[in-house]
Tab-separated table of C-alpha atoms and ligand atoms in Angstrom:
chain	number	residue	atom	x	y	z
A	1	MET	CA	4.609	-0.324	-13.410
A	2	ILE	CA	4.224	-2.296	-10.119
A	3	ILE	CA	7.144	-1.912	-6.947
A	4	THR	CA	7.402	-6.046	-5.128
A	5	LYS	CA	9.350	-4.299	-2.205
A	6	PRO	CA	9.057	-0.893	-0.282
A	7	PRO	CA	11.848	1.273	-1.000
A	8	MET	CA	14.312	2.204	1.019
A	9	GLY	CA	16.412	5.562	0.746
A	10	TRP	CA	17.210	9.051	2.257
A	11	ASN	CA	15.511	11.888	2.642
A	12	SER	CA	16.527	15.465	3.104
A	13	TRP	CA	13.984	16.751	5.346
A	14	ASN	CA	13.955	15.018	8.806
A	15	THR	CA	17.487	16.401	9.363
A	16	PHE	CA	17.520	19.544	6.372
A	17	ALA	CA	14.049	20.886	5.843
A	18	ARG	CA	14.542	24.445	4.466
A	19	GLY	CA	18.283	24.133	5.116
A	20	VAL	CA	18.634	22.523	1.908
A	21	ASN	CA	20.666	22.814	-0.589
A	22	GLU	CA	22.454	21.031	-3.798
A	23	ARG	CA	25.753	20.324	-1.472
A	24	VAL	CA	24.177	18.259	1.207
A	25	ILE	CA	22.638	17.057	-0.870
A	26	ARG	CA	25.230	15.131	-2.979
A	27	GLU	CA	27.246	14.540	0.106
A	28	ALA	CA	24.561	12.345	1.267
A	29	ALA	CA	24.992	10.559	-1.414
A	30	ASP	CA	28.493	10.144	-1.072
A	31	ALA	CA	27.611	8.696	2.182
A	32	MET	CA	25.311	6.276	1.043
A	33	VAL	CA	28.276	4.614	-1.191
A	34	GLU	CA	31.060	5.631	1.636
A	35	THR	CA	28.822	3.784	4.917
A	36	GLY	CA	27.936	0.882	2.578
A	37	LEU	CA	24.274	1.736	2.608
A	38	ARG	CA	24.015	1.802	-1.097
A	39	ASP	CA	25.612	-1.687	-0.822
A	40	ALA	CA	22.796	-2.935	1.837
A	41	GLY	CA	20.121	-1.809	-0.506
A	42	TYR	CA	19.481	0.974	0.562
A	43	GLU	CA	19.048	3.706	-3.352
A	44	TYR	CA	16.882	6.503	-3.476
A	45	VAL	CA	18.083	10.176	-2.850
A	46	VAL	CA	15.285	12.264	-2.393
A	47	ILE	CA	14.893	16.242	-1.704
A	48	ASP	CA	12.248	17.247	-0.477
A	49	ASP	CA	10.333	20.305	-0.489
A	50	CYS	CA	11.917	23.687	-0.072
A	51	TRP	CA	14.383	23.294	-3.294
A	52	SER	CA	12.143	25.636	-5.327
A	53	LEU	CA	11.935	29.008	-6.257
A	54	LYS	CA	9.057	30.645	-4.952
A	55	GLU	CA	7.055	31.452	-8.514
A	56	ARG	CA	7.609	29.204	-11.161
A	57	GLY	CA	9.175	30.195	-14.859
A	58	PRO	CA	7.775	32.516	-17.317
A	59	ASP	CA	7.186	28.832	-19.207
A	60	GLY	CA	4.903	27.569	-16.033
A	61	ARG	CA	7.585	25.391	-15.017
A	62	LEU	CA	9.170	24.611	-11.631
A	63	VAL	CA	12.511	26.713	-10.926
A	64	PRO	CA	15.086	24.960	-8.562
A	65	ASN	CA	16.692	27.847	-6.237
A	66	PRO	CA	19.679	28.782	-9.276
A	67	GLU	CA	21.023	29.637	-4.503
A	68	THR	CA	20.776	26.495	-2.792
A	69	PHE	CA	20.842	25.060	-5.972
A	70	PRO	CA	23.091	26.276	-8.268
A	71	SER	CA	24.228	22.943	-10.666
A	72	GLY	CA	21.004	22.617	-11.755
A	73	MET	CA	18.619	19.267	-11.394
A	74	ASN	CA	20.670	17.445	-14.019
A	75	ALA	CA	23.705	17.573	-12.482
A	76	LEU	CA	22.500	16.607	-9.669
A	77	SER	CA	20.910	13.830	-10.750
A	78	ASP	CA	23.746	12.890	-13.025
A	79	TYR	CA	25.454	12.840	-10.129
A	80	ILE	CA	23.318	10.791	-8.028
A	81	HIS	CA	22.853	8.410	-10.991
A	82	SER	CA	26.326	8.421	-10.520
A	83	LYS	CA	26.658	6.304	-7.635
A	84	GLY	CA	24.665	3.963	-8.614
A	85	LEU	CA	21.578	5.811	-6.915
A	86	LYS	CA	18.604	7.106	-7.823
A	87	PHE	CA	17.134	9.941	-8.010
A	88	GLY	CA	13.737	11.490	-5.419
A	89	MET	CA	11.745	14.676	-5.839
A	90	TYR	CA	9.184	16.561	-4.333
A	91	SER	CA	6.123	18.532	-5.051
A	92	CYS	CA	2.107	18.795	-3.730
A	93	ALA	CA	-0.943	17.853	-4.941
A	94	GLY	CA	-2.392	21.573	-3.495
A	95	ILE	CA	-1.409	24.699	-4.606
A	96	MET	CA	1.525	25.535	-3.137
A	97	THR	CA	4.090	23.356	-0.870
A	98	CYS	CA	3.528	22.890	2.275
A	99	THR	CA	6.510	25.786	3.093
A	100	GLY	CA	5.254	28.489	0.497
A	101	ALA	CA	6.473	27.374	-3.052
A	102	PRO	CA	4.324	26.463	-6.300
A	103	GLY	CA	2.427	23.127	-6.076
A	104	SER	CA	1.425	21.254	-8.542
A	105	TYR	CA	-2.210	21.525	-7.931
A	106	ASP	CA	-3.580	21.230	-12.188
A	107	LYS	CA	-0.061	21.910	-13.482
A	108	GLU	CA	0.516	18.049	-12.626
A	109	PHE	CA	1.439	17.268	-16.419
A	110	ILE	CA	4.027	19.893	-17.024
A	111	ASP	CA	5.760	19.016	-13.228
A	112	ALA	CA	6.008	15.351	-14.640
A	113	GLU	CA	7.384	15.962	-17.449
A	114	THR	CA	9.894	18.439	-16.393
A	115	PHE	CA	10.458	15.959	-13.040
A	116	ALA	CA	11.042	13.686	-16.247
A	117	GLY	CA	13.801	15.719	-18.082
A	118	TRP	CA	15.742	16.277	-15.249
A	119	GLY	CA	16.311	12.404	-14.355
A	120	VAL	CA	13.857	11.662	-11.369
A	121	ASP	CA	12.886	7.910	-10.638
A	122	TYR	CA	10.800	8.699	-7.378
A	123	LEU	CA	7.909	11.600	-6.379
A	124	LYS	CA	6.843	12.028	-3.030
A	125	TYR	CA	3.331	13.620	-3.060
A	126	ASP	CA	2.677	16.085	-0.664
A	127	PHE	CA	-1.201	17.216	0.708
A	128	CYS	CA	-0.755	21.004	1.923
A	129	HIS	CA	-3.241	23.923	0.633
A	130	PHE	CA	-4.747	21.705	-1.096
A	131	PRO	CA	-8.390	23.482	-2.950
A	132	ALA	CA	-11.628	23.025	-0.126
A	133	VAL	CA	-13.401	22.376	-4.144
A	134	ALA	CA	-10.638	19.564	-5.575
A	135	ASP	CA	-10.819	15.493	-4.837
A	136	PRO	CA	-8.100	13.968	-3.994
A	137	ARG	CA	-8.175	10.901	-5.110
A	138	GLU	CA	-8.299	12.702	-8.595
A	139	SER	CA	-5.354	15.404	-7.947
A	140	TYR	CA	-3.275	11.941	-7.155
A	141	SER	CA	-4.566	9.935	-9.512
A	142	ARG	CA	-4.359	12.570	-11.735
A	143	MET	CA	-0.216	12.609	-10.900
A	144	ALA	CA	-0.200	9.060	-11.749
A	145	MET	CA	-1.175	9.555	-14.772
A	146	ALA	CA	0.858	12.277	-15.470
A	147	LEU	CA	4.071	10.717	-14.327
A	148	GLU	CA	3.210	7.094	-16.188
A	149	THR	CA	2.453	9.713	-19.712
A	150	THR	CA	6.414	10.685	-19.262
A	151	GLY	CA	8.081	7.442	-20.212
A	152	ARG	CA	9.567	7.534	-16.868
A	153	ASP	CA	9.541	4.584	-14.379
A	154	ILE	CA	9.260	7.249	-11.457
A	155	VAL	CA	8.086	5.579	-7.867
A	156	PHE	CA	4.587	7.548	-7.148
A	157	SER	CA	4.939	8.272	-3.583
A	158	ALA	CA	1.646	10.046	-1.876
A	159	CYS	CA	1.532	12.058	0.846
A	160	ASN	CA	-1.221	12.773	2.023
A	161	GLY	CA	-0.553	12.449	6.157
A	162	GLY	CA	-3.335	9.489	6.563
A	163	LEU	CA	-6.103	12.118	5.836
A	164	CYS	CA	-9.407	11.582	3.947
A	165	GLU	CA	-9.321	7.081	4.781
A	166	VAL	CA	-5.993	6.872	2.158
A	167	GLU	CA	-5.670	3.616	2.441
A	168	LYS	CA	-9.420	2.867	1.737
A	169	TRP	CA	-8.284	4.473	-2.351
A	170	ILE	CA	-4.768	4.943	-2.562
A	171	ARG	CA	-4.810	1.823	-4.139
A	172	SER	CA	-6.485	2.871	-7.490
A	173	THR	CA	-4.664	6.101	-7.693
A	174	GLY	CA	-1.836	4.592	-9.016
A	175	ALA	CA	0.665	5.040	-6.098
A	176	HIS	CA	3.601	3.048	-5.116
A	177	LEU	CA	2.931	4.379	-1.899
A	178	TYR	CA	1.102	7.109	0.389
A	179	ARG	CA	1.767	7.960	3.873
A	180	CYS	CA	-0.380	6.895	6.804
A	181	THR	CA	0.086	9.172	9.213
A	182	THR	CA	1.200	12.168	10.665
A	183	ASP	CA	4.960	13.301	10.766
A	184	ILE	CA	7.160	11.073	12.347
A	185	THR	CA	8.734	13.379	15.415
A	186	GLU	CA	12.693	12.151	17.317
A	187	THR	CA	10.830	10.989	20.369
A	188	PHE	CA	9.402	7.472	21.463
A	189	PRO	CA	5.795	7.865	21.879
A	190	SER	CA	6.019	9.406	18.817
A	191	ILE	CA	7.668	5.883	16.794
A	192	LEU	CA	4.681	3.882	18.933
A	193	GLU	CA	2.033	5.874	17.855
A	194	HIS	CA	2.815	5.666	14.548
A	195	CYS	CA	2.536	1.687	15.339
A	196	ARG	CA	-0.485	1.540	17.085
A	197	SER	CA	-2.050	3.370	14.164
A	198	GLN	CA	-2.020	1.374	12.084
A	199	ASP	CA	-3.131	-1.235	13.883
A	200	GLU	CA	-6.623	-1.266	11.745
A	201	LYS	CA	-4.295	-0.074	8.901
A	202	ILE	CA	-1.312	-2.192	7.985
A	203	ARG	CA	-3.723	-5.142	6.386
A	204	TYR	CA	-3.911	-2.541	3.310
A	205	SER	CA	0.007	-3.022	2.395
A	206	ALA	CA	0.760	-5.188	-0.244
A	207	PRO	CA	2.936	-5.837	-3.608
A	208	GLY	CA	1.958	-2.485	-5.555
A	209	CYS	CA	1.228	-0.328	-2.793
A	210	TYR	CA	2.518	0.099	0.433
A	211	ASN	CA	1.846	1.907	3.152
A	212	ASP	CA	3.995	4.516	4.892
A	213	MET	CA	4.655	5.287	8.049
A	214	ASP	CA	7.367	7.624	7.307
A	215	MET	CA	10.399	8.633	7.320
A	216	LEU	CA	12.943	7.043	9.543
A	217	VAL	CA	14.615	9.062	12.632
A	218	VAL	CA	16.922	6.666	13.831
A	219	GLY	CA	20.530	7.916	14.284
A	220	MET	CA	19.098	11.844	14.511
A	221	ASP	CA	20.960	12.259	17.764
A	222	GLY	CA	18.397	15.486	18.258
A	223	ILE	CA	20.278	16.915	15.264
A	224	GLY	CA	17.835	18.949	12.975
A	225	HIS	CA	14.363	20.221	11.841
A	226	HIS	CA	12.563	16.804	13.942
A	227	GLY	CA	15.478	16.646	16.702
A	228	HIS	CA	14.773	16.388	19.763
A	229	PRO	CA	18.014	15.784	22.195
A	230	GLY	CA	18.188	13.219	24.778
A	231	LEU	CA	14.349	12.040	23.813
A	232	CYS	CA	16.113	8.840	21.196
A	233	GLY	CA	18.989	6.732	22.371
A	234	ASP	CA	20.336	3.592	20.595
A	235	THR	CA	17.779	1.144	22.471
A	236	GLU	CA	14.349	3.292	20.725
A	237	TYR	CA	15.966	3.352	18.183
A	238	LYS	CA	16.503	-0.725	17.789
A	239	THR	CA	12.550	-0.583	18.580
A	240	HIS	CA	12.202	2.079	16.120
A	241	PHE	CA	13.757	0.107	13.206
A	242	ALA	CA	12.913	-3.203	14.386
A	243	LEU	CA	9.062	-2.325	14.073
A	244	TRP	CA	9.294	-0.879	10.604
A	245	CYS	CA	10.803	-4.409	9.282
A	246	LEU	CA	8.163	-6.087	10.804
A	247	PHE	CA	5.226	-4.075	9.261
A	248	GLY	CA	7.137	-4.725	5.652
A	249	GLN	CA	7.713	-0.204	6.039
A	250	PRO	CA	9.615	2.046	2.764
A	251	LEU	CA	12.640	3.012	5.326
A	252	MET	CA	13.866	5.830	4.561
A	253	MET	CA	16.050	7.147	6.274
A	254	GLY	CA	15.825	10.568	7.639
A	255	SER	CA	19.334	11.169	9.666
A	256	ASP	CA	22.014	13.114	8.847
A	257	LEU	CA	24.206	10.222	6.889
A	258	ARG	CA	27.881	11.828	7.020
A	259	ARG	CA	27.514	11.422	11.089
A	260	LEU	CA	25.752	8.766	11.223
A	261	ARG	CA	27.360	6.718	14.322
A	262	PRO	CA	28.542	2.572	13.554
A	263	GLU	CA	25.939	1.514	15.409
A	264	MET	CA	23.454	2.760	13.387
A	265	LEU	CA	25.145	1.180	10.175
A	266	GLU	CA	25.260	-1.451	11.646
A	267	LEU	CA	21.385	-1.451	12.612
A	268	LEU	CA	21.184	0.078	9.166
A	269	THR	CA	22.461	-3.235	7.332
A	270	ASN	CA	21.268	-6.063	9.824
A	271	LYS	CA	20.582	-8.121	7.313
A	272	ASP	CA	17.753	-10.529	9.292
A	273	LEU	CA	15.633	-7.073	9.631
A	274	LEU	CA	16.053	-5.963	5.972
A	275	ARG	CA	15.213	-9.426	4.962
A	276	ILE	CA	11.597	-9.146	7.371
A	277	ASP	CA	11.524	-5.216	5.763
A	278	GLN	CA	11.308	-6.200	2.072
A	279	ASP	CA	10.136	-10.230	2.378
A	280	ALA	CA	7.850	-10.590	-1.038
A	281	GLU	CA	5.179	-11.127	0.541
A	282	CYS	CA	4.438	-8.652	2.781
A	283	ARG	CA	2.422	-10.507	5.694
A	284	PRO	CA	1.015	-7.725	8.410
A	285	PRO	CA	2.203	-8.981	10.875
A	286	ILE	CA	-0.636	-10.649	14.070
A	287	GLU	CA	0.039	-9.695	17.144
A	288	ALA	CA	-0.104	-12.793	19.717
A	289	GLY	CA	-0.024	-11.773	22.860
A	290	ILE	CA	-3.488	-9.489	24.234
A	291	LYS	CA	-3.873	-6.906	21.484
A	292	GLY	CA	-3.162	-4.084	22.285
A	293	ASP	CA	0.050	-4.472	25.201
A	294	SER	CA	2.148	-2.750	26.413
A	295	ARG	CA	4.396	-6.203	25.529
A	296	PRO	CA	3.039	-6.897	23.076
A	297	SER	CA	4.551	-9.766	20.332
A	298	PHE	CA	4.203	-10.262	16.902
A	299	PHE	CA	4.363	-13.034	14.534
A	300	LYS	CA	4.600	-12.640	10.672
A	301	HIS	CA	4.815	-14.259	7.780
A	302	LEU	CA	7.540	-14.587	5.194
A	303	SER	CA	8.274	-16.407	1.723
A	304	ASP	CA	10.187	-19.208	1.722
A	305	ARG	CA	8.598	-20.823	4.600
A	306	GLN	CA	10.106	-18.729	7.448
A	307	PHE	CA	8.118	-15.657	10.211
A	308	ALA	CA	9.272	-13.520	12.093
A	309	VAL	CA	8.882	-14.071	16.235
A	310	ALA	CA	8.957	-10.229	17.264
A	311	PHE	CA	8.621	-9.492	21.451
A	312	PHE	CA	8.552	-5.612	22.090
A	313	ASN	CA	8.655	-4.148	25.848
A	314	PHE	CA	7.163	-0.086	25.054
A	315	THR	CA	7.695	0.802	28.802
A	316	ASP	CA	9.962	2.259	30.764
A	317	GLU	CA	10.126	-0.760	33.246
A	318	ASP	CA	12.284	-4.244	32.447
A	319	GLY	CA	8.922	-6.998	31.838
A	320	CYS	CA	8.615	-10.346	30.339
A	321	ALA	CA	6.986	-10.528	26.735
A	322	ASP	CA	4.377	-13.323	25.806
A	323	PHE	CA	3.701	-15.152	22.972
A	324	ARG	CA	0.623	-17.166	22.913
A	325	PRO	CA	0.690	-19.667	19.825
A	326	TRP	CA	-2.574	-20.394	19.831
A	327	ASP	CA	-3.438	-16.313	18.897
A	328	ILE	CA	-1.069	-17.847	15.256
A	329	GLY	CA	-3.206	-20.962	15.038
A	330	LEU	CA	-0.767	-22.645	16.090
A	331	THR	CA	-2.000	-26.205	18.683
A	332	THR	CA	0.638	-27.924	20.930
A	333	SER	CA	-0.070	-30.957	20.005
A	334	ALA	CA	0.319	-29.593	15.466
A	335	GLY	CA	3.386	-31.515	15.631
A	336	VAL	CA	5.421	-28.767	15.537
A	337	GLY	CA	7.030	-26.359	16.748
A	338	MET	CA	8.779	-22.943	15.901
A	339	SER	CA	13.318	-22.841	15.823
A	340	LEU	CA	14.558	-19.523	16.644
A	341	ARG	CA	16.987	-17.488	15.994
A	342	GLU	CA	17.604	-14.010	17.153
A	343	VAL	CA	18.820	-11.301	14.600
A	344	PHE	CA	20.763	-8.627	16.721
A	345	THR	CA	22.713	-11.496	18.654
A	346	GLY	CA	22.342	-15.068	17.521
A	347	GLU	CA	20.852	-16.695	20.439
A	348	VAL	CA	18.444	-20.080	19.832
A	349	VAL	CA	15.269	-20.491	21.127
A	350	GLY	CA	13.159	-22.843	20.807
A	351	PRO	CA	12.697	-25.876	19.400
A	352	VAL	CA	8.350	-24.055	20.553
A	353	ASN	CA	4.700	-24.130	20.024
A	354	ASP	CA	3.674	-23.143	24.012
A	355	PHE	CA	3.266	-20.594	25.812
A	356	LEU	CA	7.153	-18.354	25.347
A	357	SER	CA	7.518	-14.887	27.891
A	358	LEU	CA	10.826	-13.920	27.440
A	359	TYR	CA	12.492	-11.008	29.210
A	360	VAL	CA	12.689	-7.355	27.991
A	361	PRO	CA	14.431	-4.068	28.862
A	362	ALA	CA	11.863	-1.191	28.828
A	363	ARG	CA	11.552	0.342	25.622
A	364	ASP	CA	13.606	-2.930	24.291
A	365	CYS	CA	12.459	-5.081	21.287
A	366	LYS	CA	13.631	-9.608	20.076
A	367	VAL	CA	13.231	-10.220	17.374
A	368	PHE	CA	13.758	-13.467	15.516
A	369	ILE	CA	13.749	-15.384	12.848
A	370	GLY	CA	11.789	-19.008	12.755
A	371	GLU	CA	11.577	-21.732	11.148
A	372	TRP	CA	9.294	-24.859	12.038
A	373	VAL	CA	10.596	-28.076	12.730
A	374	THR	CA	9.064	-32.020	13.364
A	375	MET	CA	8.558	-32.445	17.781
B	401	GAL	C1	4.830	17.218	5.445
B	401	GAL	C2	5.139	16.096	5.010
B	401	GAL	C3	6.315	15.953	5.631
B	401	GAL	C4	6.884	17.235	4.235
B	401	GAL	C5	7.031	18.805	4.819
B	401	GAL	C6	7.829	19.506	3.943
B	401	GAL	O1	3.072	16.994	5.055
B	401	GAL	O2	3.603	15.258	6.185
B	401	GAL	O3	7.431	15.012	5.768
B	401	GAL	O4	7.440	16.362	3.441
B	401	GAL	O5	5.764	18.107	3.843
B	401	GAL	O6	6.877	20.868	4.114
């Protein structure tokens, strides 16, 4: 099975963590449909950790907690599928998950069969309590094989927190996406740190196996497990989402979809940003200014002769972000220039093939989709 676009959906962890239950999963699925998120392309509804009993059943299989998932996984899976959505679950490559539920180490084939039997379409596979003597590459590879032998198409989302130089070997295991960072929190420094940590790693992300900088905190508004009241507002969410799209990331929402504000819905369904994120070629952006600048700009080749140009201000002071076309190989004598359209405001800039300095308010960004024109 090959995946050719970074997956889009929702995951329970950021908001619900240990409080997950079948009601909130159903309500998340309902909200995905009612808000138009499904029609915008979000399709996976993923239950993270804390769905199972702490012991396996007498047959050696994982058992959903009957108090929090009384209807069982088949009923929940049917419900999610009836909404035109796909069903995701979670397990762990170690002996236990991070919260002490049974992991799939050495139980990969039986667990994969259980997941397939529940109609699972996506498996997030964590890395807690991993035996010191075991080899991560072998374990992720074994689960990929186990999923394949079920005969069901299941997206395999590896999640080892970016450890063990995972970017160098994960593609060979059969995983379709892999976490290349630690856990995100709802703070601007965490968002930036997640992105900046990919400077040397984003090149590994490509169709078939995508980098995953973690679930989105867009619209959490301080509520939930990873919520930090007052530390992110609309500007920080906008920059967060723009960065994830520019870096071609899986878009797994983590907020409570039942109470998403209209501004957040508008952001999460921005057609131009989603077009950049889901671009078929998934090319890494090129930093087109002084590398590591706190007001950086980026250029990204897209398919269909288009490209994206983005200006960020990571600082707390308004100021200008510079774009140096020569850093992307474009010269003023080339006879072509960039015609740019901003994805939030529709503002048009260009044609231009010379130094461009744009004013960007603190923590904000400007993102353009561009086309080449003769000059
Ligand atoms: C972490 C993982 C989180 C979440 C959590 C559940 O290792 O990075 O995204 O899945 O485990 O316990």
